[in-house]
N, CA, C and O atoms as a printed pandas DataFrame, in Angstrom:
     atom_number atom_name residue_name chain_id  residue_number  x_coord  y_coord  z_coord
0              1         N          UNK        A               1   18.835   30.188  -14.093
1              2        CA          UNK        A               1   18.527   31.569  -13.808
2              3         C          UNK        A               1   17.023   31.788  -13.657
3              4         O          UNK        A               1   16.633   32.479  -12.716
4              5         N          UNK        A               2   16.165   31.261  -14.497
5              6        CA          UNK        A               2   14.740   31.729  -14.600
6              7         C          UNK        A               2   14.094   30.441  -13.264
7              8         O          UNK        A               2   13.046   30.352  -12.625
8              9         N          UNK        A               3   14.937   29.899  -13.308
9             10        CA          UNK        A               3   14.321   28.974  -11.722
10            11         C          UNK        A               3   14.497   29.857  -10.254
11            12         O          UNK        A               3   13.572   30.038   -9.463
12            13         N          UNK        A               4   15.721   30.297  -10.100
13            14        CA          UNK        A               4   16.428   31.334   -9.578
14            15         C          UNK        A               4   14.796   32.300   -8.889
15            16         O          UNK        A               4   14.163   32.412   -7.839
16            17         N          UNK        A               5   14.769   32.756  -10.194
17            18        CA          UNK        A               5   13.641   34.452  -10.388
18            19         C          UNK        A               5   12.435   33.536  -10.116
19            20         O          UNK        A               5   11.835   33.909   -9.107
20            21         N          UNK        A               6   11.995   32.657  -10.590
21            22        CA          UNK        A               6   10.941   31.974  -10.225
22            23         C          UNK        A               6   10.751   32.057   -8.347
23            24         O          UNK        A               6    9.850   32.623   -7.729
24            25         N          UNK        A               7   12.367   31.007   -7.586
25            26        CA          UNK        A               7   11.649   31.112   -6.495
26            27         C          UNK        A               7   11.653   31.982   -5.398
27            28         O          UNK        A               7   11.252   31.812   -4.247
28            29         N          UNK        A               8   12.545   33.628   -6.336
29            30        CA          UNK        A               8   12.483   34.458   -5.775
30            31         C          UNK        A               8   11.310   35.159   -5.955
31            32         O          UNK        A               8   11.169   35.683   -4.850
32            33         N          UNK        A               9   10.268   35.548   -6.713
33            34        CA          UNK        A               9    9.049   36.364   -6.821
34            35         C          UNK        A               9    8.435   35.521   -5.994
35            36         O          UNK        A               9    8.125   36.097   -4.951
36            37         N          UNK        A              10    7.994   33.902   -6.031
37            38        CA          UNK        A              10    7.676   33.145   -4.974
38            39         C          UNK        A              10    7.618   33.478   -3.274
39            40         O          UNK        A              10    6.762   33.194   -2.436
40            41         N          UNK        A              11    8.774   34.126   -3.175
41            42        CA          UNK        A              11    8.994   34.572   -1.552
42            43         C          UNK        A              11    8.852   35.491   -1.590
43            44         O          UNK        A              11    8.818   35.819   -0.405
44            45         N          UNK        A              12    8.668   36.622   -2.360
45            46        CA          UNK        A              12    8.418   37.906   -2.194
46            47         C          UNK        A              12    6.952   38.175   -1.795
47            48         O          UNK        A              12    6.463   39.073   -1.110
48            49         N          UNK        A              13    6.180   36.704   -2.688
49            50        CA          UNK        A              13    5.099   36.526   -2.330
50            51         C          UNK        A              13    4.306   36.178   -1.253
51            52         O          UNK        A              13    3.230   36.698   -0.957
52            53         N          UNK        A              14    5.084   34.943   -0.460
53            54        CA          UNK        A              14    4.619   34.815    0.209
54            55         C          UNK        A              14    4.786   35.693    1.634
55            56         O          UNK        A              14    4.036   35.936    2.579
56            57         N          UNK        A              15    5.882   35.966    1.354
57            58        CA          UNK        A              15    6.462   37.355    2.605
58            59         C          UNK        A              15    5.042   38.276    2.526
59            60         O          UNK        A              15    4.031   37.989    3.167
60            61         N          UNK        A              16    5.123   39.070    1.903
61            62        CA          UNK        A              16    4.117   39.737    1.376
62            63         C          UNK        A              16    2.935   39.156    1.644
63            64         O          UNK        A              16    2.245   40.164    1.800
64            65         N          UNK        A              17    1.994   37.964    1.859
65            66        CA          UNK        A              17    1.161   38.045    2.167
66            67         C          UNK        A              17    0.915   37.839    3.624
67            68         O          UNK        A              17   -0.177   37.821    4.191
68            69         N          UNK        A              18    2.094   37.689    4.135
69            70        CA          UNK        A              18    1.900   37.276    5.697
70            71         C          UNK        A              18    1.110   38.621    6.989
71            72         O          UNK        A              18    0.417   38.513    8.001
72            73         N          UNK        A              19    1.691   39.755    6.242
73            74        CA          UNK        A              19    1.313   40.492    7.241
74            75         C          UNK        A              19   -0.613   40.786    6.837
75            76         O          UNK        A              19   -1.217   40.917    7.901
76            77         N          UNK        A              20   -1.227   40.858    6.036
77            78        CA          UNK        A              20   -2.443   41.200    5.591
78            79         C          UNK        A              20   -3.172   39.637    6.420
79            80         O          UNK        A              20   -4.278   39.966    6.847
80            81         N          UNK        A              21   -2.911   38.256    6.722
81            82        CA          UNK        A              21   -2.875   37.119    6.877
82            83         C          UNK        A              21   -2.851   36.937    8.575
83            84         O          UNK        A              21   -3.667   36.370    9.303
84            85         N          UNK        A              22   -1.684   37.592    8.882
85            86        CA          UNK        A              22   -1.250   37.482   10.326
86            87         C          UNK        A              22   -2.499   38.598   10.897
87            88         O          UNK        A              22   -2.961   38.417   12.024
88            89         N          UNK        A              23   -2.915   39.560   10.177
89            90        CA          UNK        A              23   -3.317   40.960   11.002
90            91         C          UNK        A              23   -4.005   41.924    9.860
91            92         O          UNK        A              23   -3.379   42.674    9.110
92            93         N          UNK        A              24   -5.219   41.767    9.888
93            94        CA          UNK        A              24   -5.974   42.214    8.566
94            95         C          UNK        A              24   -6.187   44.047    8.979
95            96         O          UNK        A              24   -6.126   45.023    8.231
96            97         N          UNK        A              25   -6.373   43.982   10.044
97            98        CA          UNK        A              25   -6.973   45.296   10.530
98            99         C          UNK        A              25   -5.615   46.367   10.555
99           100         O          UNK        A              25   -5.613   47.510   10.097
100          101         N          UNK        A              26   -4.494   45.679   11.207
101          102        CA          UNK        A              26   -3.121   46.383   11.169
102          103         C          UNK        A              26   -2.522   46.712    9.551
103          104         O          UNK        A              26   -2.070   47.789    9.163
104          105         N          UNK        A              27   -2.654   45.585    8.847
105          106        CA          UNK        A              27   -2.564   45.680    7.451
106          107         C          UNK        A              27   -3.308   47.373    6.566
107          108         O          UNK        A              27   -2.817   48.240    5.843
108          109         N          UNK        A              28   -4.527   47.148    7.094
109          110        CA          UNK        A              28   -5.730   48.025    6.299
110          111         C          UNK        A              28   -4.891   49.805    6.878
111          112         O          UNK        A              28   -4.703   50.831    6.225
112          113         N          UNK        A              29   -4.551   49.438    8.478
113          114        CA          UNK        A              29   -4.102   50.789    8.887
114          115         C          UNK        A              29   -2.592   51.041    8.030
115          116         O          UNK        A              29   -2.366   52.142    7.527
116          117         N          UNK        A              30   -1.903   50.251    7.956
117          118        CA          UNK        A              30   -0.793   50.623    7.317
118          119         C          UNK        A              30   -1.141   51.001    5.868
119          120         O          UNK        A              30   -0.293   51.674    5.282
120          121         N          UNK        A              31   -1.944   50.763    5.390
121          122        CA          UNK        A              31   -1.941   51.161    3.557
122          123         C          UNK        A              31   -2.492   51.918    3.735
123          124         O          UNK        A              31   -2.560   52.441    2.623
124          125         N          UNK        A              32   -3.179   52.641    4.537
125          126        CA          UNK        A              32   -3.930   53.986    5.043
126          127         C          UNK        A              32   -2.819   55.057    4.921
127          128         O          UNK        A              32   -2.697   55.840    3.979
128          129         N          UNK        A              33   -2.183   54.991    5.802
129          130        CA          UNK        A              33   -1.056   55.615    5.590
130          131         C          UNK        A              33    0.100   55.789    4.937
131          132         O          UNK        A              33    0.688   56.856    5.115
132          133         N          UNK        A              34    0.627   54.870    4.119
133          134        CA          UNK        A              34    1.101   54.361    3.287
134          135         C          UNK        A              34    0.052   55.696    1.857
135          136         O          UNK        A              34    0.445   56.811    1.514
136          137         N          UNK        A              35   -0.759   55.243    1.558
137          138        CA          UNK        A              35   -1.739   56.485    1.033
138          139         C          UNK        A              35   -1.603   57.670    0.818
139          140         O          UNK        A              35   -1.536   58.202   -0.290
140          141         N          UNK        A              36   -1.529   58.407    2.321
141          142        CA          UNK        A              36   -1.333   59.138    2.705
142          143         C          UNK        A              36    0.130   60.008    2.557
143          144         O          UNK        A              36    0.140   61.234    2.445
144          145         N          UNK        A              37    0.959   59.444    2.569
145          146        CA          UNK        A              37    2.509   59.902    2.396
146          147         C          UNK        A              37    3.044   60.459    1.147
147          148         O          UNK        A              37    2.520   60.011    0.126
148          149         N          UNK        A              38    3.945   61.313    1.003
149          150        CA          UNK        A              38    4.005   62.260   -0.059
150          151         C          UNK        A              38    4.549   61.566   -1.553
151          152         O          UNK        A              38    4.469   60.368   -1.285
152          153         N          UNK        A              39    4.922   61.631   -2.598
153          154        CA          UNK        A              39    5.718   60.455   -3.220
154          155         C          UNK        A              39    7.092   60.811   -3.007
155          156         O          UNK        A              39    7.841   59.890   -3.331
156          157         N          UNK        A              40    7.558   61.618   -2.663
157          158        CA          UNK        A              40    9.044   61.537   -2.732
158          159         C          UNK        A              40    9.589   60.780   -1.185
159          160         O          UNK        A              40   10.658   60.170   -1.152
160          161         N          UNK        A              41    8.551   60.945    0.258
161          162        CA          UNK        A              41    8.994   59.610    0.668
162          163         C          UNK        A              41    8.968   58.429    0.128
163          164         O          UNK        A              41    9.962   57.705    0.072
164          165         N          UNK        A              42    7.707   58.087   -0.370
165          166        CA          UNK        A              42    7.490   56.680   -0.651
166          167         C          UNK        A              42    8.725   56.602   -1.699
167          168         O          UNK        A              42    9.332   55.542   -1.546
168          169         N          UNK        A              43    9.220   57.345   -2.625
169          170        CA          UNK        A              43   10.247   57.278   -3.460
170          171         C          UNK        A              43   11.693   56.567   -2.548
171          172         O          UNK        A              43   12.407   55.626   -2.894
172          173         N          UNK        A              44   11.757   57.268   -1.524
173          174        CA          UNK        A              44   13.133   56.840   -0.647
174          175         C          UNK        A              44   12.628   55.814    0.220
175          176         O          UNK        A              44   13.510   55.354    0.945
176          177         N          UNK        A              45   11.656   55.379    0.357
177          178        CA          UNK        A              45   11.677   54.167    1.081
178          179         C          UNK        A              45   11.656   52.905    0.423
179          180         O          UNK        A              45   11.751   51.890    1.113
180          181         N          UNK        A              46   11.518   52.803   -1.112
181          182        CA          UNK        A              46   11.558   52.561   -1.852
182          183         C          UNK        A              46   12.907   51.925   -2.309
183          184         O          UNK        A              46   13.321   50.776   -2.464
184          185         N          UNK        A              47   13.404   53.179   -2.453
185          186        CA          UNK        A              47   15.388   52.521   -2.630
186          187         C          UNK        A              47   15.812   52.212   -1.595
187          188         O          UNK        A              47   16.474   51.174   -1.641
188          189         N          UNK        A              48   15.687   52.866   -0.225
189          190        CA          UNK        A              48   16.339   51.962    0.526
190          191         C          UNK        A              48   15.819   50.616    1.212
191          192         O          UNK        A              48   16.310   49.893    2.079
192          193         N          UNK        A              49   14.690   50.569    0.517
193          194        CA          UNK        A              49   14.526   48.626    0.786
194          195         C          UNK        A              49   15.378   48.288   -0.640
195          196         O          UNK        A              49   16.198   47.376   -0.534
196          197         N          UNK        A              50   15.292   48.764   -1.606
197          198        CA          UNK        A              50   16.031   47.850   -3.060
198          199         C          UNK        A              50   17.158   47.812   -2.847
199          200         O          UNK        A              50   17.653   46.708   -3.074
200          201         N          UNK        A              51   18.217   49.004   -2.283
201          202        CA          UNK        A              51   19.344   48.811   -1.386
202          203         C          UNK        A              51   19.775   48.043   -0.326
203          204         O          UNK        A              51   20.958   47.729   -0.197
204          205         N          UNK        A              52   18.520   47.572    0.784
205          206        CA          UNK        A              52   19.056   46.891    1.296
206          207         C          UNK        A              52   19.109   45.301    0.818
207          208         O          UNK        A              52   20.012   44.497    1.052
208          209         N          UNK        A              53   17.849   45.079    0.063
209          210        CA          UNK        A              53   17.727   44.272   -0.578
210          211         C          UNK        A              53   18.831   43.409   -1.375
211          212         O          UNK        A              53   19.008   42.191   -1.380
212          213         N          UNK        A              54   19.323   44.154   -1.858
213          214        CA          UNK        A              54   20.619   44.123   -2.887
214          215         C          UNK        A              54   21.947   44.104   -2.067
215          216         O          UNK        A              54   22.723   43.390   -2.700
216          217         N          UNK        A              55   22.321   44.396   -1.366
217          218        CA          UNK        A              55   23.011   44.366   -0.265
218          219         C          UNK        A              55   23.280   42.837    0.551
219          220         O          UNK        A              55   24.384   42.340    0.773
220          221         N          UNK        A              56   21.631   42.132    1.003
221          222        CA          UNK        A              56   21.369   41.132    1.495
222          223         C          UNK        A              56   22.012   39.959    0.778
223          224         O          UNK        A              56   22.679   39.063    1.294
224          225         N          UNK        A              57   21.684   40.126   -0.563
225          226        CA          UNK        A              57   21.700   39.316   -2.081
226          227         C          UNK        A              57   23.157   39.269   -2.049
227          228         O          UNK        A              57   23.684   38.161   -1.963
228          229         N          UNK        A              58   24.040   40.544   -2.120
229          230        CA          UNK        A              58   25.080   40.151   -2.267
230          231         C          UNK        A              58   26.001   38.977   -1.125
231          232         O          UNK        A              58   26.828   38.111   -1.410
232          233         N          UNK        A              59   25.302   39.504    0.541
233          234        CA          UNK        A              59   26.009   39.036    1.327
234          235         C          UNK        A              59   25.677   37.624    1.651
235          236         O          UNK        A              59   26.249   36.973    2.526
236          237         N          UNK        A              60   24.549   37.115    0.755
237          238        CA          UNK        A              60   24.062   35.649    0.614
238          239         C          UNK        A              60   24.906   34.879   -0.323
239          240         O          UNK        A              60   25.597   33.918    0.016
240          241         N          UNK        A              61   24.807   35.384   -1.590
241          242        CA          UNK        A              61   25.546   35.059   -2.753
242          243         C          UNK        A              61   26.773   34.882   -1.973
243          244         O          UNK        A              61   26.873   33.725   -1.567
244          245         N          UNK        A              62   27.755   35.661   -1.625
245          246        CA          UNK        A              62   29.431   35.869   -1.642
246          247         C          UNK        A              62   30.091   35.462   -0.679
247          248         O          UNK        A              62   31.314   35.601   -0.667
């Protein structure tokens, strides 16, 4: 299990650094705005990545 979670934060990681990596300037504009946005979007965009997320997980797993 903790190998599991290991080389999943791993890819979250490296996912995550690709776009700042691929495109520094596009990166900087998106957290600009990202910033900018109210919290109760950022709240729902939020669950529905953990939703789809979870979703993915299941249809990998099963």
């Amino acid at each position: 299990m903790w190998f599991d979670l290991g080389v999943a934060v791993s890819l979250v990681l490296v996912l995550e650094g690709l776009l700042p990596t691929l495109s520094p300037g596009y990166f900087r504009q998106l957290m600009v705005s990202v910033a900018q946005m109210d919290d109760r979007a950022i709240r729902v965009s939020g669950l529905i990545s953990m939703i789809l997320g979870a979703m993915l997980l299941y249809w990998l797993r099963h």
